Amino acid sequence: MVPDTTTSPRTGRQELLTALGEIEQRVLWLSAATIDHANRVRPNPTGLKVGGHQASCASMVSIMTTLWFHELTADDRVSVKPHASPALHAVNHLLGELPAEALTTLRSFGGLQSYPSRTKDPDPVDYSTGSVGIGATAPIWGALARRYVEGRFPGAGTGRQYALLGDAELDEGACWEAVQDPMVAGLGEVVWIVDLNRQSLDRVVPALSAERLAGMFEAAGWQVLTLKYGEQLTELFSRPGGEALRTRLDTMGNPEYQRLLRCTPAELRDRLPGTGSTREPLERLVATLDDDALHSAVRNLGGHDLGALLDAYAAIDDTRPTVILAYTVKGRGLHSEGHPQNHSSLLTRDQLADLATRTGADPDDPWRPLPDGAAARLCAERAEELRRPPVGRIAPPPVPTDFGRTPGGTGTTQQAFGRALLDLSRSAPEAAARVVTVSPDVSSSTNLGGWLNKVGVWSPTERVDWFADDAETILHWRENPTGQHVELGIAETNLVGLLGELGATWSRWGQPLLPIGIMYDPFVNRALEPWQFGIYAGGQSLLVGTPSGVTLAPEGGAHQSITTPSLGLEQPGCTTWEPAFAQDAEWCVLAALSLLGRPDGGSAYLRLSTRPVDQSLAAVPADPAARERRRRQAVAGAYGLRRAEGTPDVTLAAMGAMVPEALAAADRLASLGVAADVVCVTSPGLLFRATQARRGLDDAPQWVLDQAFPADRAAPLVTLLDGHPHTLAFLGTVHNMPVTPLGVSHFGQSGALDEVYRHHGIDTESVVRAALDLTHRP
């Protein structure tokens, strides 16, 4: 237990605890009543379950009450576990941030969200949560993002970053990937408070050991504060038989303890002493307690002891991350407390009425304000102290659309990406100053070397580069607070978690960044959930997947991505590009950066390749007007790369690394008397939106379809990409023409490029055959 060091500047400690206790009871009532209203009061003509988690809220109300109504400052940020969202709304209501009528809208269309949402809830929500583990780790990356912003563009201030999470969330590997990352050990503003109620959704967790968890956190350099018992139990431990009581509780399994919470006082007198050497001294101790004291003592855990919680906050060491392991009872104060199936259970009408009586509420007027007194005054005082000034947003610097040079020779889109960053620093230094790149230990293998050498690696403090004077050192690892690259360990979930928070700085502190995350494209799948959750939460960033596809022939099936092109197409809030040529890659990178850091912006995903391609195949127009027309088409989704003389017999629509095969196939077809247009697709997502807009199902621009696929050149299509063929199959609907989609739908193989392409049916021969079949040529 931590020492009692808390004093209140407003009132004496006992008066403070009394006021907090009254607020705690009101938060418990409001969270339960909000869920009850959504399920039993609001009309529900469909009869579908609305849901909500009264028990999960109940285990958190003490923690949340002490945080918001005593501990937090206006600079602090808090991530609240998903199932406690009604408790968060209750707190915000008491602080005057949410009107009473909003409490009646939980899980209704346009109302309070099922889980906390920065972008959709009407009241202050610091972090979106909902996907288990991701909301817990978000404050870690939020702390790092705040430090980065404050070091370069002062104004983000200070403040702790709290995560309120359930113990079951610690089953998620994402939590431990974040906890042990070397970047995290110095983030002293990070505080996790674990709601240790020893229950998951379906059961009492049989073998949860706080000691084991504490050891894991301590090994990662975290401060660990354990709140196991409250004041009443601590006092009992000092009485005769008290040591036996502590031993009995410490060694008791979780299911047995949870069963005690469901016992009557008479049953407790029989069960609590147990059968071993502790039975006799415990029977004597229990005999000294009346029924109410015994009933209360069994559930007197540290996570519900307001004073113990205040003491724990006062003991936080701000030089390293802290975790508070707070023992709680799931459903505390409700009729369902401690029951293994209480996760989604609802109080009955009679039980809700009883809760109203015990908490001083009125079931007929559930949103009635607190009566005048110390609790109401404390709410008003805290509302003033926690009020944040409006965020004054700075517009991101303009990003150029074109550097004005045309790449020649042979090159890859991955190389073009690295060059684009360097060109940006020369052509638009103000925009380049807002760029921050993030990599999971793959900087050198994804063409970031030149960028790193120019801008350095970010670190809270300057570190010595011991290889700076080594003549064979090519990549210079200069770590200092002015660096613009953040290097994480090999954990893609950490990368996209940080990417989302770096992409939210424009809305948190008014300072826009242009964050770019780079990873091997096969591992985008691994990072997909936290990446899309970051987009949902308002984080705007550019994710670069490189290298990609079965074009990585020697790497084998484990490193050959197949599904990522369609994932980019299907991700809301994200524009995806897969350029074929270095010039297209440059244009798409610049277009992606121009989307970031603004209220009307969004995220982007670029899928790049390490396949060397003859850049003369791009046939970039020399005329400035024609060049600009090509650029607009490339960033809009597609352009006509080659037009056959007269009316085409077939159109070859190819994307990314496969465009050279399409061009070679067009030459072969021409020799067979088959006229083929070649369309270079750069963004299947933008093209799909354009086709939807034609049908009145989207508001996206449609002009790119008319220019890339003009009606007077409509012909059967062969689509081709280094990815799943269904990604481009929809292009047949542009003019309702037959389509043969070619791509990769099987696990990859190692081998030479021509062998692998032939194996998957995406080589030139396969394209020619598909075109001949469509045109019914011999």
PDB file of N, CA, C and O in Angstrom, residues 396 399-401 417 421 424 435 513-516 540-544 573-577 579 584-598 600-608 631 634-636 686:
ATOM      1  N   PRO A 396      -1.778  23.575 -41.927  1.00  0.00           N
ATOM      2  CA  PRO A 396      -0.493  22.994 -42.341  1.00  0.00           C
ATOM      3  C   PRO A 396       0.091  23.764 -43.510  1.00  0.00           C
ATOM      4  O   PRO A 396      -0.647  24.315 -44.345  1.00  0.00           O
ATOM      5  N   VAL A 399       1.778  22.015 -49.503  1.00  0.00           N
ATOM      6  CA  VAL A 399       2.644  20.978 -50.059  1.00  0.00           C
ATOM      7  C   VAL A 399       2.637  21.138 -51.576  1.00  0.00           C
ATOM      8  O   VAL A 399       1.566  21.243 -52.187  1.00  0.00           O
ATOM      9  N   PRO A 400       3.786  21.181 -52.212  1.00  0.00           N
ATOM     10  CA  PRO A 400       3.791  21.319 -53.676  1.00  0.00           C
ATOM     11  C   PRO A 400       3.126  20.117 -54.338  1.00  0.00           C
ATOM     12  O   PRO A 400       3.058  19.033 -53.759  1.00  0.00           O
ATOM     13  N   THR A 401       2.648  20.311 -55.526  1.00  0.00           N
ATOM     14  CA  THR A 401       2.013  19.212 -56.265  1.00  0.00           C
ATOM     15  C   THR A 401       2.979  18.508 -57.194  1.00  0.00           C
ATOM     16  O   THR A 401       2.735  17.370 -57.600  1.00  0.00           O
ATOM     17  N   PHE A 417       9.980   7.212 -53.452  1.00  0.00           N
ATOM     18  CA  PHE A 417       9.449   7.699 -52.179  1.00  0.00           C
ATOM     19  C   PHE A 417      10.555   8.359 -51.351  1.00  0.00           C
ATOM     20  O   PHE A 417      10.387   9.472 -50.832  1.00  0.00           O
ATOM     21  N   LEU A 421      10.931  12.632 -50.312  1.00  0.00           N
ATOM     22  CA  LEU A 421      11.106  13.265 -49.011  1.00  0.00           C
ATOM     23  C   LEU A 421      12.264  14.260 -49.035  1.00  0.00           C
ATOM     24  O   LEU A 421      12.170  15.365 -48.478  1.00  0.00           O
ATOM     25  N   LEU A 424      11.260  17.282 -51.008  1.00  0.00           N
ATOM     26  CA  LEU A 424      10.344  18.124 -50.241  1.00  0.00           C
ATOM     27  C   LEU A 424      11.132  19.045 -49.312  1.00  0.00           C
ATOM     28  O   LEU A 424      10.788  20.229 -49.154  1.00  0.00           O
ATOM     29  N   VAL A 435       7.005  17.030 -41.332  1.00  0.00           N
ATOM     30  CA  VAL A 435       7.036  15.594 -41.600  1.00  0.00           C
ATOM     31  C   VAL A 435       7.723  14.876 -40.452  1.00  0.00           C
ATOM     32  O   VAL A 435       8.761  15.312 -39.951  1.00  0.00           O
ATOM     33  N   LEU A 513       0.975  17.842 -37.906  1.00  0.00           N
ATOM     34  CA  LEU A 513       2.148  17.116 -38.367  1.00  0.00           C
ATOM     35  C   LEU A 513       1.777  16.373 -39.647  1.00  0.00           C
ATOM     36  O   LEU A 513       0.598  16.162 -39.939  1.00  0.00           O
ATOM     37  N   LEU A 514       2.791  15.976 -40.384  1.00  0.00           N
ATOM     38  CA  LEU A 514       2.600  15.154 -41.577  1.00  0.00           C
ATOM     39  C   LEU A 514       3.286  13.812 -41.302  1.00  0.00           C
ATOM     40  O   LEU A 514       4.413  13.576 -41.741  1.00  0.00           O
ATOM     41  N   PRO A 515       2.620  12.927 -40.553  1.00  0.00           N
ATOM     42  CA  PRO A 515       3.266  11.683 -40.139  1.00  0.00           C
ATOM     43  C   PRO A 515       3.211  10.611 -41.224  1.00  0.00           C
ATOM     44  O   PRO A 515       2.190  10.412 -41.884  1.00  0.00           O
ATOM     45  N   ILE A 516       4.334   9.924 -41.378  1.00  0.00           N
ATOM     46  CA  ILE A 516       4.459   8.860 -42.371  1.00  0.00           C
ATOM     47  C   ILE A 516       4.991   7.612 -41.667  1.00  0.00           C
ATOM     48  O   ILE A 516       6.056   7.655 -41.046  1.00  0.00           O
ATOM     49  N   GLN A 540      -4.778  11.386 -38.760  1.00  0.00           N
ATOM     50  CA  GLN A 540      -4.526  11.472 -40.199  1.00  0.00           C
ATOM     51  C   GLN A 540      -3.047  11.209 -40.463  1.00  0.00           C
ATOM     52  O   GLN A 540      -2.183  11.906 -39.931  1.00  0.00           O
ATOM     53  N   SER A 541      -2.771  10.216 -41.296  1.00  0.00           N
ATOM     54  CA  SER A 541      -1.386   9.834 -41.515  1.00  0.00           C
ATOM     55  C   SER A 541      -1.250   9.161 -42.873  1.00  0.00           C
ATOM     56  O   SER A 541      -2.238   8.793 -43.509  1.00  0.00           O
ATOM     57  N   LEU A 542      -0.024   8.991 -43.284  1.00  0.00           N
ATOM     58  CA  LEU A 542       0.306   8.276 -44.510  1.00  0.00           C
ATOM     59  C   LEU A 542       1.018   6.988 -44.121  1.00  0.00           C
ATOM     60  O   LEU A 542       2.064   7.025 -43.471  1.00  0.00           O
ATOM     61  N   LEU A 543       0.444   5.866 -44.502  1.00  0.00           N
ATOM     62  CA  LEU A 543       1.053   4.563 -44.267  1.00  0.00           C
ATOM     63  C   LEU A 543       1.634   4.071 -45.582  1.00  0.00           C
ATOM     64  O   LEU A 543       0.937   3.996 -46.598  1.00  0.00           O
ATOM     65  N   VAL A 544       2.916   3.737 -45.570  1.00  0.00           N
ATOM     66  CA  VAL A 544       3.601   3.261 -46.765  1.00  0.00           C
ATOM     67  C   VAL A 544       3.944   1.790 -46.571  1.00  0.00           C
ATOM     68  O   VAL A 544       4.679   1.435 -45.639  1.00  0.00           O
ATOM     69  N   GLY A 573     -12.145   6.585 -44.714  1.00  0.00           N
ATOM     70  CA  GLY A 573     -11.269   7.662 -44.276  1.00  0.00           C
ATOM     71  C   GLY A 573      -9.871   7.593 -44.821  1.00  0.00           C
ATOM     72  O   GLY A 573      -8.977   8.287 -44.326  1.00  0.00           O
ATOM     73  N   CYS A 574      -9.653   6.763 -45.848  1.00  0.00           N
ATOM     74  CA  CYS A 574      -8.305   6.554 -46.351  1.00  0.00           C
ATOM     75  C   CYS A 574      -8.327   6.502 -47.872  1.00  0.00           C
ATOM     76  O   CYS A 574      -9.186   5.838 -48.465  1.00  0.00           O
ATOM     77  N   THR A 575      -7.387   7.185 -48.508  1.00  0.00           N
ATOM     78  CA  THR A 575      -7.185   7.092 -49.951  1.00  0.00           C
ATOM     79  C   THR A 575      -5.980   6.210 -50.205  1.00  0.00           C
ATOM     80  O   THR A 575      -4.931   6.391 -49.584  1.00  0.00           O
ATOM     81  N   THR A 576      -6.134   5.248 -51.100  1.00  0.00           N
ATOM     82  CA  THR A 576      -5.033   4.323 -51.373  1.00  0.00           C
ATOM     83  C   THR A 576      -4.503   4.539 -52.776  1.00  0.00           C
ATOM     84  O   THR A 576      -5.269   4.773 -53.719  1.00  0.00           O
ATOM     85  N   TRP A 577      -3.180   4.503 -52.913  1.00  0.00           N
ATOM     86  CA  TRP A 577      -2.525   4.608 -54.222  1.00  0.00           C
ATOM     87  C   TRP A 577      -1.489   3.496 -54.372  1.00  0.00           C
ATOM     88  O   TRP A 577      -0.819   3.116 -53.389  1.00  0.00           O
ATOM     89  N   PRO A 579       1.255   3.368 -57.240  1.00  0.00           N
ATOM     90  CA  PRO A 579       1.811   3.898 -58.491  1.00  0.00           C
ATOM     91  C   PRO A 579       2.705   2.872 -59.180  1.00  0.00           C
ATOM     92  O   PRO A 579       3.288   1.990 -58.541  1.00  0.00           O
ATOM     93  N   ASP A 584       4.780   8.937 -60.917  1.00  0.00           N
ATOM     94  CA  ASP A 584       3.479   8.769 -60.263  1.00  0.00           C
ATOM     95  C   ASP A 584       3.640   8.686 -58.753  1.00  0.00           C
ATOM     96  O   ASP A 584       2.819   9.233 -57.999  1.00  0.00           O
ATOM     97  N   ALA A 585       4.685   7.988 -58.294  1.00  0.00           N
ATOM     98  CA  ALA A 585       4.906   7.855 -56.852  1.00  0.00           C
ATOM     99  C   ALA A 585       5.130   9.215 -56.215  1.00  0.00           C
ATOM    100  O   ALA A 585       4.591   9.523 -55.141  1.00  0.00           O
ATOM    101  N   GLU A 586       5.929  10.053 -56.866  1.00  0.00           N
ATOM    102  CA  GLU A 586       6.170  11.397 -56.343  1.00  0.00           C
ATOM    103  C   GLU A 586       4.866  12.176 -56.238  1.00  0.00           C
ATOM    104  O   GLU A 586       4.568  12.783 -55.208  1.00  0.00           O
ATOM    105  N   TRP A 587       4.083  12.160 -57.304  1.00  0.00           N
ATOM    106  CA  TRP A 587       2.823  12.901 -57.296  1.00  0.00           C
ATOM    107  C   TRP A 587       1.883  12.388 -56.202  1.00  0.00           C
ATOM    108  O   TRP A 587       1.224  13.173 -55.522  1.00  0.00           O
ATOM    109  N   CYS A 588       1.825  11.072 -56.052  1.00  0.00           N
ATOM    110  CA  CYS A 588       0.903  10.496 -55.057  1.00  0.00           C
ATOM    111  C   CYS A 588       1.362  10.786 -53.628  1.00  0.00           C
ATOM    112  O   CYS A 588       0.536  11.032 -52.742  1.00  0.00           O
ATOM    113  N   VAL A 589       2.676  10.759 -53.392  1.00  0.00           N
ATOM    114  CA  VAL A 589       3.191  11.114 -52.060  1.00  0.00           C
ATOM    115  C   VAL A 589       2.800  12.542 -51.710  1.00  0.00           C
ATOM    116  O   VAL A 589       2.318  12.833 -50.605  1.00  0.00           O
ATOM    117  N   LEU A 590       2.988  13.451 -52.637  1.00  0.00           N
ATOM    118  CA  LEU A 590       2.656  14.853 -52.389  1.00  0.00           C
ATOM    119  C   LEU A 590       1.148  15.029 -52.188  1.00  0.00           C
ATOM    120  O   LEU A 590       0.715  15.796 -51.314  1.00  0.00           O
ATOM    121  N   ALA A 591       0.345  14.321 -52.980  1.00  0.00           N
ATOM    122  CA  ALA A 591      -1.107  14.407 -52.812  1.00  0.00           C
ATOM    123  C   ALA A 591      -1.523  13.866 -51.448  1.00  0.00           C
ATOM    124  O   ALA A 591      -2.407  14.425 -50.788  1.00  0.00           O
ATOM    125  N   ALA A 592      -0.884  12.775 -51.017  1.00  0.00           N
ATOM    126  CA  ALA A 592      -1.209  12.201 -49.714  1.00  0.00           C
ATOM    127  C   ALA A 592      -0.857  13.157 -48.583  1.00  0.00           C
ATOM    128  O   ALA A 592      -1.634  13.350 -47.640  1.00  0.00           O
ATOM    129  N   LEU A 593       0.313  13.786 -48.658  1.00  0.00           N
ATOM    130  CA  LEU A 593       0.725  14.726 -47.610  1.00  0.00           C
ATOM    131  C   LEU A 593      -0.199  15.936 -47.544  1.00  0.00           C
ATOM    132  O   LEU A 593      -0.420  16.501 -46.471  1.00  0.00           O
ATOM    133  N   SER A 594      -0.744  16.329 -48.690  1.00  0.00           N
ATOM    134  CA  SER A 594      -1.628  17.499 -48.699  1.00  0.00           C
ATOM    135  C   SER A 594      -2.956  17.220 -48.014  1.00  0.00           C
ATOM    136  O   SER A 594      -3.704  18.154 -47.717  1.00  0.00           O
ATOM    137  N   LEU A 595      -3.267  15.951 -47.732  1.00  0.00           N
ATOM    138  CA  LEU A 595      -4.513  15.599 -47.060  1.00  0.00           C
ATOM    139  C   LEU A 595      -4.409  15.698 -45.540  1.00  0.00           C
ATOM    140  O   LEU A 595      -5.430  15.678 -44.844  1.00  0.00           O
ATOM    141  N   LEU A 596      -3.196  15.803 -45.010  1.00  0.00           N
ATOM    142  CA  LEU A 596      -2.976  15.615 -43.578  1.00  0.00           C
ATOM    143  C   LEU A 596      -3.077  16.918 -42.793  1.00  0.00           C
ATOM    144  O   LEU A 596      -2.783  17.996 -43.294  1.00  0.00           O
ATOM    145  N   GLY A 597      -3.487  16.770 -41.519  1.00  0.00           N
ATOM    146  CA  GLY A 597      -3.440  17.872 -40.569  1.00  0.00           C
ATOM    147  C   GLY A 597      -4.506  18.922 -40.752  1.00  0.00           C
ATOM    148  O   GLY A 597      -4.321  20.064 -40.357  1.00  0.00           O
ATOM    149  N   ARG A 598      -5.667  18.562 -41.307  1.00  0.00           N
ATOM    150  CA  ARG A 598      -6.710  19.551 -41.562  1.00  0.00           C
ATOM    151  C   ARG A 598      -8.085  18.932 -41.278  1.00  0.00           C
ATOM    152  O   ARG A 598      -8.285  17.728 -41.422  1.00  0.00           O
ATOM    153  N   ASP A 600     -10.766  18.882 -42.915  1.00  0.00           N
ATOM    154  CA  ASP A 600     -11.385  18.218 -44.063  1.00  0.00           C
ATOM    155  C   ASP A 600     -10.444  17.197 -44.694  1.00  0.00           C
ATOM    156  O   ASP A 600     -10.648  16.779 -45.833  1.00  0.00           O
ATOM    157  N   GLY A 601      -9.426  16.786 -43.973  1.00  0.00           N
ATOM    158  CA  GLY A 601      -8.418  15.890 -44.517  1.00  0.00           C
ATOM    159  C   GLY A 601      -8.725  14.425 -44.290  1.00  0.00           C
ATOM    160  O   GLY A 601      -9.848  14.038 -43.967  1.00  0.00           O
ATOM    161  N   GLY A 602      -7.706  13.600 -44.452  1.00  0.00           N
ATOM    162  CA  GLY A 602      -7.863  12.164 -44.275  1.00  0.00           C
ATOM    163  C   GLY A 602      -6.522  11.472 -44.382  1.00  0.00           C
ATOM    164  O   GLY A 602      -5.483  12.106 -44.620  1.00  0.00           O
ATOM    165  N   SER A 603      -6.549  10.172 -44.216  1.00  0.00           N
ATOM    166  CA  SER A 603      -5.334   9.368 -44.257  1.00  0.00           C
ATOM    167  C   SER A 603      -5.114   8.788 -45.648  1.00  0.00           C
ATOM    168  O   SER A 603      -5.988   8.863 -46.518  1.00  0.00           O
ATOM    169  N   ALA A 604      -3.939   8.200 -45.844  1.00  0.00           N
ATOM    170  CA  ALA A 604      -3.611   7.611 -47.138  1.00  0.00           C
ATOM    171  C   ALA A 604      -2.738   6.381 -46.929  1.00  0.00           C
ATOM    172  O   ALA A 604      -2.060   6.240 -45.913  1.00  0.00           O
ATOM    173  N   TYR A 605      -2.793   5.507 -47.919  1.00  0.00           N
ATOM    174  CA  TYR A 605      -1.970   4.296 -47.922  1.00  0.00           C
ATOM    175  C   TYR A 605      -1.321   4.167 -49.291  1.00  0.00           C
ATOM    176  O   TYR A 605      -2.007   4.208 -50.319  1.00  0.00           O
ATOM    177  N   LEU A 606       0.001   4.060 -49.320  1.00  0.00           N
ATOM    178  CA  LEU A 606       0.746   3.857 -50.552  1.00  0.00           C
ATOM    179  C   LEU A 606       1.373   2.472 -50.535  1.00  0.00           C
ATOM    180  O   LEU A 606       2.071   2.107 -49.588  1.00  0.00           O
ATOM    181  N   ARG A 607       1.124   1.725 -51.612  1.00  0.00           N
ATOM    182  CA  ARG A 607       1.719   0.389 -51.767  1.00  0.00           C
ATOM    183  C   ARG A 607       2.809   0.509 -52.823  1.00  0.00           C
ATOM    184  O   ARG A 607       2.533   0.775 -53.999  1.00  0.00           O
ATOM    185  N   LEU A 608       4.047   0.328 -52.401  1.00  0.00           N
ATOM    186  CA  LEU A 608       5.192   0.565 -53.269  1.00  0.00           C
ATOM    187  C   LEU A 608       5.955  -0.727 -53.529  1.00  0.00           C
ATOM    188  O   LEU A 608       5.819  -1.715 -52.810  1.00  0.00           O
ATOM    189  N   ARG A 631      -0.722  14.501 -64.247  1.00  0.00           N
ATOM    190  CA  ARG A 631      -0.611  14.468 -62.778  1.00  0.00           C
ATOM    191  C   ARG A 631      -1.990  14.394 -62.126  1.00  0.00           C
ATOM    192  O   ARG A 631      -2.207  13.600 -61.210  1.00  0.00           O
ATOM    193  N   ALA A 634      -3.324  10.961 -62.491  1.00  0.00           N
ATOM    194  CA  ALA A 634      -2.616   9.977 -61.668  1.00  0.00           C
ATOM    195  C   ALA A 634      -3.087  10.023 -60.224  1.00  0.00           C
ATOM    196  O   ALA A 634      -3.315   8.984 -59.598  1.00  0.00           O
ATOM    197  N   VAL A 635      -3.241  11.235 -59.677  1.00  0.00           N
ATOM    198  CA  VAL A 635      -3.657  11.312 -58.274  1.00  0.00           C
ATOM    199  C   VAL A 635      -5.158  11.083 -58.127  1.00  0.00           C
ATOM    200  O   VAL A 635      -5.639  10.808 -57.033  1.00  0.00           O
ATOM    201  N   ALA A 636      -5.910  11.155 -59.250  1.00  0.00           N
ATOM    202  CA  ALA A 636      -7.349  10.897 -59.199  1.00  0.00           C
ATOM    203  C   ALA A 636      -7.679   9.426 -59.371  1.00  0.00           C
ATOM    204  O   ALA A 636      -8.825   9.028 -59.143  1.00  0.00           O
ATOM    205  N   LEU A 686     -10.274   5.320 -55.388  1.00  0.00           N
ATOM    206  CA  LEU A 686     -10.838   6.520 -55.988  1.00  0.00           C
ATOM    207  C   LEU A 686     -11.686   6.180 -57.211  1.00  0.00           C
ATOM    208  O   LEU A 686     -12.724   6.804 -57.450  1.00  0.00           O
TER     209      LEU A 686
END
